[in-house]
Short mmCIF file of C-alpha atoms in Angstrom, two decimals:
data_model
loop_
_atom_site.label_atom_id
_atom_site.label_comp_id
_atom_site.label_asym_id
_atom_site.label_seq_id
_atom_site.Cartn_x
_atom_site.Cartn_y
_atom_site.Cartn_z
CA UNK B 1453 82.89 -111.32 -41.38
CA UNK B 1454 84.15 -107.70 -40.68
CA UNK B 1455 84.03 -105.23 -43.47
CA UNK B 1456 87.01 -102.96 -43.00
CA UNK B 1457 88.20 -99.93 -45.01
CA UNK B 1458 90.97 -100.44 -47.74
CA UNK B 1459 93.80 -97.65 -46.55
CA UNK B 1460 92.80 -94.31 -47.47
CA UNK B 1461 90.57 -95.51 -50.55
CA UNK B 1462 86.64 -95.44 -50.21
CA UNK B 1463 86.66 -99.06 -50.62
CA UNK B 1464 85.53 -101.27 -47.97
CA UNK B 1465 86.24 -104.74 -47.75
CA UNK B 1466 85.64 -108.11 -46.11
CA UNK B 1467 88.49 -108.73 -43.68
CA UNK B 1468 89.50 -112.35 -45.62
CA UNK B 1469 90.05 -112.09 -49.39
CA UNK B 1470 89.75 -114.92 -51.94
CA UNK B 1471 92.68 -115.70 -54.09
CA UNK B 1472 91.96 -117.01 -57.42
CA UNK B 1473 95.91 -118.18 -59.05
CA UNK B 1474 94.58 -121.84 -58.77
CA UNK B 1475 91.69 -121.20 -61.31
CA UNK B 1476 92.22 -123.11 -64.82
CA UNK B 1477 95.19 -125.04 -63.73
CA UNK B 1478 94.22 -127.05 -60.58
CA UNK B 1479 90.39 -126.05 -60.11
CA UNK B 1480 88.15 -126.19 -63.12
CA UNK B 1481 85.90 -123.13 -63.73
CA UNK B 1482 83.08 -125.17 -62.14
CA UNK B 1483 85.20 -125.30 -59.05
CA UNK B 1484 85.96 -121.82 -59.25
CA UNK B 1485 82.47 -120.20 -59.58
CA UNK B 1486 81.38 -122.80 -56.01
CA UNK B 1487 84.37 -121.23 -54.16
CA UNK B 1488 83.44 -117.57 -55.19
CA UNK B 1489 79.77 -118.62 -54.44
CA UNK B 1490 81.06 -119.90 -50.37
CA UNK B 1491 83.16 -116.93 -50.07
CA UNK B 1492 80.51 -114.27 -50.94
CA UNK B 1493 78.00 -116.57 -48.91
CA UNK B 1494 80.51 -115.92 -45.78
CA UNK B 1495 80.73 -112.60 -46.10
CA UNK B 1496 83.90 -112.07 -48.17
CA UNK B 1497 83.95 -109.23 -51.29
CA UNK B 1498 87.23 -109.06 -51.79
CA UNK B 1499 88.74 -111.06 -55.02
CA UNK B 1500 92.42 -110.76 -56.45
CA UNK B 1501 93.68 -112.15 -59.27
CA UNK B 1502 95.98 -111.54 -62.45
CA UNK B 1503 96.49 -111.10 -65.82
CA UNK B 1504 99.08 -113.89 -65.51
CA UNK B 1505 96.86 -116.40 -63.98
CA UNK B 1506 96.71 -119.36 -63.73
CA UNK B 1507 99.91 -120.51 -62.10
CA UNK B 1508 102.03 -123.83 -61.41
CA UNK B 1509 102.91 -123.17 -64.42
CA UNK B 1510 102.60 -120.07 -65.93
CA UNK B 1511 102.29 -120.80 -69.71
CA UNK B 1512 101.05 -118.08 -72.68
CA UNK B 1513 98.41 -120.92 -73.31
CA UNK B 1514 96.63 -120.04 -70.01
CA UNK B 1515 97.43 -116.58 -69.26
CA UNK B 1516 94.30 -114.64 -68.82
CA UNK B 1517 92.41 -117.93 -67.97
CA UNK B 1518 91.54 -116.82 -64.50
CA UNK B 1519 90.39 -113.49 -65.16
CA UNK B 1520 88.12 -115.27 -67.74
CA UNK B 1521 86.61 -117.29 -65.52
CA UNK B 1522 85.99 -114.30 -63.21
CA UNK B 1523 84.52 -113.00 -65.76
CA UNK B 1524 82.20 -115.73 -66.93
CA UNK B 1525 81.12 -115.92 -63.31
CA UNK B 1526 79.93 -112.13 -63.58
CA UNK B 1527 78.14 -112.88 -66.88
CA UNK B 1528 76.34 -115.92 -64.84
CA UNK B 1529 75.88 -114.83 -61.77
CA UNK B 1530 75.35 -110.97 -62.13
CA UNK B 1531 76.40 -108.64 -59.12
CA UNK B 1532 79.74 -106.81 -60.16
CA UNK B 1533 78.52 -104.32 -56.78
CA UNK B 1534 78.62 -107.54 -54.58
CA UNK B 1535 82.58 -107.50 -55.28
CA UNK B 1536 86.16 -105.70 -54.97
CA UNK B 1537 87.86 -106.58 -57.90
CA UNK B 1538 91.41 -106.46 -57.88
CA UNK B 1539 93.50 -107.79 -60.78
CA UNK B 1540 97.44 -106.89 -61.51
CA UNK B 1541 99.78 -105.90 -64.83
CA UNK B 1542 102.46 -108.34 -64.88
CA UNK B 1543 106.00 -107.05 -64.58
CA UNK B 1544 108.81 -106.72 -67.08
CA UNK B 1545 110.39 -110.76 -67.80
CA UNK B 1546 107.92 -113.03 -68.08
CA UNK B 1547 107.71 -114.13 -71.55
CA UNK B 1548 104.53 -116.02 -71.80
CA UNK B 1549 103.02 -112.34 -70.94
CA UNK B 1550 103.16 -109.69 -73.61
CA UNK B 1551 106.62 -111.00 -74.66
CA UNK B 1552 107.71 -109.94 -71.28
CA UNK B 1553 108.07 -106.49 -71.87
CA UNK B 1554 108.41 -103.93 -68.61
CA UNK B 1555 105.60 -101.63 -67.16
CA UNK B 1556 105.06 -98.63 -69.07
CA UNK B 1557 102.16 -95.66 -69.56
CA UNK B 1558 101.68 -97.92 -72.88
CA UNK B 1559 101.92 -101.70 -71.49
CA UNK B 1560 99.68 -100.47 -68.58
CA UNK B 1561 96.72 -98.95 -70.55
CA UNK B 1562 97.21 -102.46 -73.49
CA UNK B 1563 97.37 -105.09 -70.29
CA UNK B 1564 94.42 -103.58 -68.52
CA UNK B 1565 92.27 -103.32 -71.13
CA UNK B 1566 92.55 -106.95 -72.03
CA UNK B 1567 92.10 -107.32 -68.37
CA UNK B 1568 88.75 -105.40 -68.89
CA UNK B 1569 87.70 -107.30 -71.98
CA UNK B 1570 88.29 -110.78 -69.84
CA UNK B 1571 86.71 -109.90 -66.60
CA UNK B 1572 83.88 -108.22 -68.81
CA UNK B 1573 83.69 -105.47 -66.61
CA UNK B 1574 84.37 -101.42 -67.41
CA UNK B 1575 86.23 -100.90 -64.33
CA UNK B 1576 88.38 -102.95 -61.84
CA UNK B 1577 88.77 -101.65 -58.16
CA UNK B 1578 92.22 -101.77 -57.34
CA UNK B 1579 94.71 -102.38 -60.54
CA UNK B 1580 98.42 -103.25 -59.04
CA UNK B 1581 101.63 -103.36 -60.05
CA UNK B 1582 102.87 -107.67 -59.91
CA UNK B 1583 106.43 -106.76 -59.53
CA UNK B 1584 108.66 -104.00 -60.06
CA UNK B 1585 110.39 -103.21 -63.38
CA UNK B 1586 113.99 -102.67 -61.41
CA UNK B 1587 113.27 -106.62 -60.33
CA UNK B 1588 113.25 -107.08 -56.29
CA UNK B 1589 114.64 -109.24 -53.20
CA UNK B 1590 111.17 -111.45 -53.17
CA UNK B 1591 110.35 -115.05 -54.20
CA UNK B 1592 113.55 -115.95 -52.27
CA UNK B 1593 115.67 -114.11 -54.09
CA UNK B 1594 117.11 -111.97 -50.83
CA UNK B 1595 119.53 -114.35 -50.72
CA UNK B 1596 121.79 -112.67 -53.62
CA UNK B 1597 119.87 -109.55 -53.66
CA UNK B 1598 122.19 -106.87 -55.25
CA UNK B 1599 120.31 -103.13 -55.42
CA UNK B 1600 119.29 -101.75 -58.86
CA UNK B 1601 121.21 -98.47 -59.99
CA UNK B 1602 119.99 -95.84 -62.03
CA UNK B 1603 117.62 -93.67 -60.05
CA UNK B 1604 116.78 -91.39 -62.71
CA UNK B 1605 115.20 -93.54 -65.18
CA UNK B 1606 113.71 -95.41 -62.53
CA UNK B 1607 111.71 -92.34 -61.09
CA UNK B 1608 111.02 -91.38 -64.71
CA UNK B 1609 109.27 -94.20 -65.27
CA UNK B 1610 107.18 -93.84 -62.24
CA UNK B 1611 106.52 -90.92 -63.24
CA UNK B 1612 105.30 -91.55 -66.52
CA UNK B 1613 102.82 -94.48 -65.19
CA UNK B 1614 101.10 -92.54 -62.84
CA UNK B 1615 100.45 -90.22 -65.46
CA UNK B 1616 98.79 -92.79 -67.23
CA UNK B 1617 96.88 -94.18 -64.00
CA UNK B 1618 95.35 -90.57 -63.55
CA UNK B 1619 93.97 -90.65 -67.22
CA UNK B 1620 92.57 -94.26 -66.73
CA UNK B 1621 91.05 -93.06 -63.26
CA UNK B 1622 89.55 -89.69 -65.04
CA UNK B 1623 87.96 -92.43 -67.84
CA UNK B 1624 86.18 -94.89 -64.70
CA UNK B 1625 88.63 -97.32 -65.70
CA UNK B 1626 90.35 -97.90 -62.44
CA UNK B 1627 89.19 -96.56 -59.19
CA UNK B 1628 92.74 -97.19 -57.10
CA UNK B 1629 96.48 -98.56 -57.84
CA UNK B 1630 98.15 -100.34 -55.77
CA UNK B 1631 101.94 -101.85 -55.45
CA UNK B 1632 103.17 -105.94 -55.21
CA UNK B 1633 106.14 -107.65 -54.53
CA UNK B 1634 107.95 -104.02 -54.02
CA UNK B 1635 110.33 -102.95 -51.79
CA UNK B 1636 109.99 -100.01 -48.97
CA UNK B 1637 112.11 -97.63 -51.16
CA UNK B 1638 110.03 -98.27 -53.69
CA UNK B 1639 107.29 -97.82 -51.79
CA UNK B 1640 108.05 -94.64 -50.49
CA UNK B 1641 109.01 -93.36 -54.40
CA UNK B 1642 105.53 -94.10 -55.77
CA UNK B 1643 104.23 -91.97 -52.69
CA UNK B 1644 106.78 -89.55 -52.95
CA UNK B 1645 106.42 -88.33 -56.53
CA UNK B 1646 102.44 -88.97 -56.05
CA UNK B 1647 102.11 -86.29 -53.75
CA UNK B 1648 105.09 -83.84 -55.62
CA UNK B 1649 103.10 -84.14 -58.94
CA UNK B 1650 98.92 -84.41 -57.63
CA UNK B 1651 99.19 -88.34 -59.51
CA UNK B 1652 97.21 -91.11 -57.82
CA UNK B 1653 98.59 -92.91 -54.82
CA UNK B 1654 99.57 -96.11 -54.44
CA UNK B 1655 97.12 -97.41 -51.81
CA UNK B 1656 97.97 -101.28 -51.21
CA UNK B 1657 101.02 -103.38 -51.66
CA UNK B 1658 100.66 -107.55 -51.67
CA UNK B 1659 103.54 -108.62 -50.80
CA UNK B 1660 104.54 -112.43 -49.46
CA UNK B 1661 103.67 -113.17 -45.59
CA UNK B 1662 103.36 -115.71 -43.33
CA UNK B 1663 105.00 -117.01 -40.02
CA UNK B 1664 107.33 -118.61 -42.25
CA UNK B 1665 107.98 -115.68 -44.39
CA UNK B 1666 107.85 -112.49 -42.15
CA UNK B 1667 110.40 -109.72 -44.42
CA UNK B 1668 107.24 -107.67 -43.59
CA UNK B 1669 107.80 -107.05 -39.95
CA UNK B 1670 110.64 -103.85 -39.84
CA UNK B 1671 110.74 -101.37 -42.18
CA UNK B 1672 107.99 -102.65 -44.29
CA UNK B 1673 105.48 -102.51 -41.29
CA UNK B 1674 106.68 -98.77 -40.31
CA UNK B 1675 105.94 -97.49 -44.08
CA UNK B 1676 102.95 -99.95 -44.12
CA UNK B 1677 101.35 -98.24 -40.38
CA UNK B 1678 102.40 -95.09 -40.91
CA UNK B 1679 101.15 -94.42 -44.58
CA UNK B 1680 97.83 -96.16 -44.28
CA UNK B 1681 99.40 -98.85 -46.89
CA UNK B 1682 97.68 -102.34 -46.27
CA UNK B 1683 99.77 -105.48 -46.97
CA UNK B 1684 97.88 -107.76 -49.32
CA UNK B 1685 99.22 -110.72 -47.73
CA UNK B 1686 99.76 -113.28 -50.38
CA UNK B 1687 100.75 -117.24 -49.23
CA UNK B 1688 99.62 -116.79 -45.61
CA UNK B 1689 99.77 -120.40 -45.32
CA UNK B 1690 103.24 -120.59 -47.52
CA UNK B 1691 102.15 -122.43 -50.62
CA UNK B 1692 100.24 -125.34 -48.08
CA UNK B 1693 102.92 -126.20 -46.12
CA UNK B 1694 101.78 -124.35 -42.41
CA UNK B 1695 98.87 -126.69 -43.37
CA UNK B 1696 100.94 -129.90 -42.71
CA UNK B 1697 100.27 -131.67 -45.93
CA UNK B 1698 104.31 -131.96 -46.74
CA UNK B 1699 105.22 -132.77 -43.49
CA UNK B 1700 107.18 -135.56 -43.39
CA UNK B 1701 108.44 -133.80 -47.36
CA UNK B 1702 105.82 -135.70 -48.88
CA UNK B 1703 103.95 -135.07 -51.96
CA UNK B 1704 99.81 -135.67 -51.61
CA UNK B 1705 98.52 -136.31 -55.33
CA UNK B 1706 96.81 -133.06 -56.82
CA UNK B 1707 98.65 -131.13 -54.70
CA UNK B 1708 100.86 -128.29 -55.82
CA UNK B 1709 103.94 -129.76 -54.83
CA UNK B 1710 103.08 -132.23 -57.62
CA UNK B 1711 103.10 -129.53 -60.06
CA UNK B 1712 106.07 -127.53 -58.51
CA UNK B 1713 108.35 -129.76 -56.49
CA UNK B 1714 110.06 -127.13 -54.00
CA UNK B 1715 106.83 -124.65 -53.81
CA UNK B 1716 108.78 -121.66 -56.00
CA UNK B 1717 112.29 -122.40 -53.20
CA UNK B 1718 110.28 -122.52 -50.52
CA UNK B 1719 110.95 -125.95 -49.76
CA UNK B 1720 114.72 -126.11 -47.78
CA UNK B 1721 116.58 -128.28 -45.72
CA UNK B 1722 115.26 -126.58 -42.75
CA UNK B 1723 111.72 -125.56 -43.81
CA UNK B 1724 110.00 -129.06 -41.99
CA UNK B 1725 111.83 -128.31 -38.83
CA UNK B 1726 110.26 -125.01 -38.70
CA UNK B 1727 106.87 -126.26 -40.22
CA UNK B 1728 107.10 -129.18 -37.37
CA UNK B 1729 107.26 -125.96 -34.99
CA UNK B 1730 104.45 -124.41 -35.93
CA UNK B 1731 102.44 -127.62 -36.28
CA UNK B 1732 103.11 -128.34 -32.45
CA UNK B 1733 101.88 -124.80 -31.39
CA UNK B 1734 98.37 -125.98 -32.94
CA UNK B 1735 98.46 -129.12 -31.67
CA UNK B 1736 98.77 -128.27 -28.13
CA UNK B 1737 96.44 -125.96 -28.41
CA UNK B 1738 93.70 -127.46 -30.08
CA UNK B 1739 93.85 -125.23 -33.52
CA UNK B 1740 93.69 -126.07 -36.63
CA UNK B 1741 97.19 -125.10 -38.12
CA UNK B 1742 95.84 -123.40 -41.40
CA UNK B 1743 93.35 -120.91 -38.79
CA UNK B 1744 96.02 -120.13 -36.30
CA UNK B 1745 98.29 -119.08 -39.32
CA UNK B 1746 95.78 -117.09 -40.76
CA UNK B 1747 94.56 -115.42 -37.32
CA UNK B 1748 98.59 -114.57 -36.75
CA UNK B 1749 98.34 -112.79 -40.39
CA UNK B 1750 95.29 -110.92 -39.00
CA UNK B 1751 96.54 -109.27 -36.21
CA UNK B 1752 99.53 -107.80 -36.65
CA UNK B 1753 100.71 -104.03 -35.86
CA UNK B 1754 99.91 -103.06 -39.36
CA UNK B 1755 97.14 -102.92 -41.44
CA UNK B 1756 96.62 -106.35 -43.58
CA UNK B 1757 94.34 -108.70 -45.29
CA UNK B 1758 95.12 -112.32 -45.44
CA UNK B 1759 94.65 -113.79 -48.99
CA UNK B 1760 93.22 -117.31 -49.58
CA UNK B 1761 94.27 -119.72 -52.14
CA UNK B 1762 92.16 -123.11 -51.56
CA UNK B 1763 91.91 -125.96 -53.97
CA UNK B 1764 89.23 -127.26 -52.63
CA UNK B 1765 86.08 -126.47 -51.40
CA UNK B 1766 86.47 -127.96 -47.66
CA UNK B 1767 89.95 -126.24 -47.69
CA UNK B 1768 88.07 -122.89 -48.20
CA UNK B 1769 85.61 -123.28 -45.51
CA UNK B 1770 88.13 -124.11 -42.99
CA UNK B 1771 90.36 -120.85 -43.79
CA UNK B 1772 87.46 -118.69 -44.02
CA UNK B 1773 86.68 -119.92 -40.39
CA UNK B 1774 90.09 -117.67 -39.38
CA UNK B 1775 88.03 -114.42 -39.22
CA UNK B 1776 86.46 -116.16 -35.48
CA UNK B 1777 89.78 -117.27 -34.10
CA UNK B 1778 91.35 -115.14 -31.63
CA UNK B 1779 95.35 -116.51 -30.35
CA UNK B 1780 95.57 -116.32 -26.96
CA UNK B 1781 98.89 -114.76 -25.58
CA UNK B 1782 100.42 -118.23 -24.48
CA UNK B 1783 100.01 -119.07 -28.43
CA UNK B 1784 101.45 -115.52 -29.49
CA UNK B 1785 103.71 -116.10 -27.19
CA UNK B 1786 104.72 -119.74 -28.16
CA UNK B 1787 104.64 -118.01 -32.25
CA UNK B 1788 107.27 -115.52 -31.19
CA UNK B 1789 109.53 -117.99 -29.79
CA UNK B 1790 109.72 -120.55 -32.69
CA UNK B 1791 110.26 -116.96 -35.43
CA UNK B 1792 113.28 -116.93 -32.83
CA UNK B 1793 114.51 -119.90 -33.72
CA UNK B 1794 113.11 -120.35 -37.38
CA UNK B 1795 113.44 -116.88 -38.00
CA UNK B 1796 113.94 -117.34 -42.31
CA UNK B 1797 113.56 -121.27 -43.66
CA UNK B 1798 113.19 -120.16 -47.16
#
């Protein structure tokens, strides 16, 4: 597997990286330690998790359980230099996670430092933003999207964290921040006052992508190439269904449809039809429909880096197979055709 450089940062990192949201819900820490043990074993050193993990559901029971697994894997296995650790600070609203309160200088230092304590580690590679304090148009929520107002505070407030990220930089802490589920003016803020006041940049942004889910491809791509910003793509395969296990809107036991019935929305009355689409492109052409998504995710006209989420580990193996696939143009061809028609299912 390629090794590949992480934007402007001095990171490098495998070209694949391993998602994690499924460990202590539906993979036991067993399970989780063999797919971190097949992914490093293919070449990947790229892990991303969350303070919030795991998810489907997220409960203040489990919160943190993911990163403590990570950790205990660390503890076992030994290594911390084999690995790019990324983890995240949830954003302001979720109430199972410090009482839901928003992203501050304060919230950032208390949530990564229990983030450090988990992952028993003194430092974590890329630290990232989950989602934006002024809320956003993702997890489907374009569809009644109404802009924040208040510019001032907002910029303020960025302001004030990444005054706070260069003090936990200057203490070893963190070595790079990075965005998620943002939007390109908020993108371009971070930057902005980053640059005006000598405060860290914002190197990454992970942000939802697939051929099902493609906000990415305007505006997002020209800040994304242009700035050196690599998408973190998160649900390449959208939640399992470009995999074909709901087609037909079924619901295979242990699956995470069983645990989340429409996939966080993403399950509509035309999301099959466009899933059947995609399906057929594979099918004709002899690829396995979870590769071919992944290998679309690969090579697009801006920098990204697929993320994994497997619950098993034959479902793992497969995906991490994507880094050898190359579409042909009669496929890419054939993909651009059915975004025509299926342009946003969900």
């Amino acid at each position: 597997m390629k090794r590949i450089p992480l934007g402007r940062t001095d990171l490098t990192v495998s070209e694949l990286c391993l998602g994690t949201m499924t460990w202590g819900s539906q993979n036991s820490e067993a399970e989780a330690h063999a797919q971190i043990d097949l992914a490093l074993d293919h070449g990947v050193n790229f892990l991303d998790t969350a303070e919030m993990y795991p998810t489907n559901p997220v409960t203040a029971e489990t919160v943190g359980g993911t990163e403590t697994i990570i950790g205990r894997w660390l503890a076992a296995r030994g290594g911390r230099d084999r690995i790019v650790l990324a983890t995240k600070i949830t954003g302001e609203g979720s109430a199972a996670v410090r009482g839901g309160e928003p992203v501050t200088p304060e919230s950032l230092r208390r949530a990564l430092e229990g983030s450090l304590a988990r992952l028993g580690t003194d430092h974590v590679d890329l630290y990232q933003i989950h989602w934006p304090n002024r809320g956003s148009y993702h997890f489907r929520k374009m569809w009644a999207y109404v802009p924040p107002t208040g510019v001032e505070a907002v910029r303020d407030n960025m302001v004030a964290v990444l005054e706070e990220a260069q003090k936990l930089v200057a203490e070893g802490k963190v070595r790079h921040f990075g965005l998620s589920n943002e939007t390109v003016w908020g993108a371009a803020q971070w930057l902005s006052l980053a640059d005006r006041h000598g405060l860290p940049r914002m190197a990454t942004v992970q942000n939802e992508y697939s051929l099902l889910c493609r906000q990415f491809d305007t505006d997002w791509a020209e800040l994304s190439a242009l700035e050196e910003m690599p998408l973190l793509a998160f649900s390449p395969l959208a939640a399992g269904l470009l995999s074909g296990k709901y087609a037909g809107d079924v619901t295979p036991d242990g699956s995470r449809r069983e645990r989340n019935a429409t996939l966080g929305g993403r399950v509509t009355p035309t999301v099959f039809e466009a899933v059947a689409g995609y399906l057929g492109i594979a099918a004709r052409h002899g690829l396995d429909p979870c590769q071919m998504a992944l290998a679309f995710c690969r090579k697009r006209p801006f920098p990204v880096i697929p993320i994994l989420g497997a619950t098993s580990l034959d479902q793992l193996r497969t995906n991490l197979g994507a880094c050898d696939l190359e579409l042909s143009p009669e496929v890419e061809a054939e993909i651009a055709a059915a975004h025509r028609t299926w342009p946003a299912p969900y």
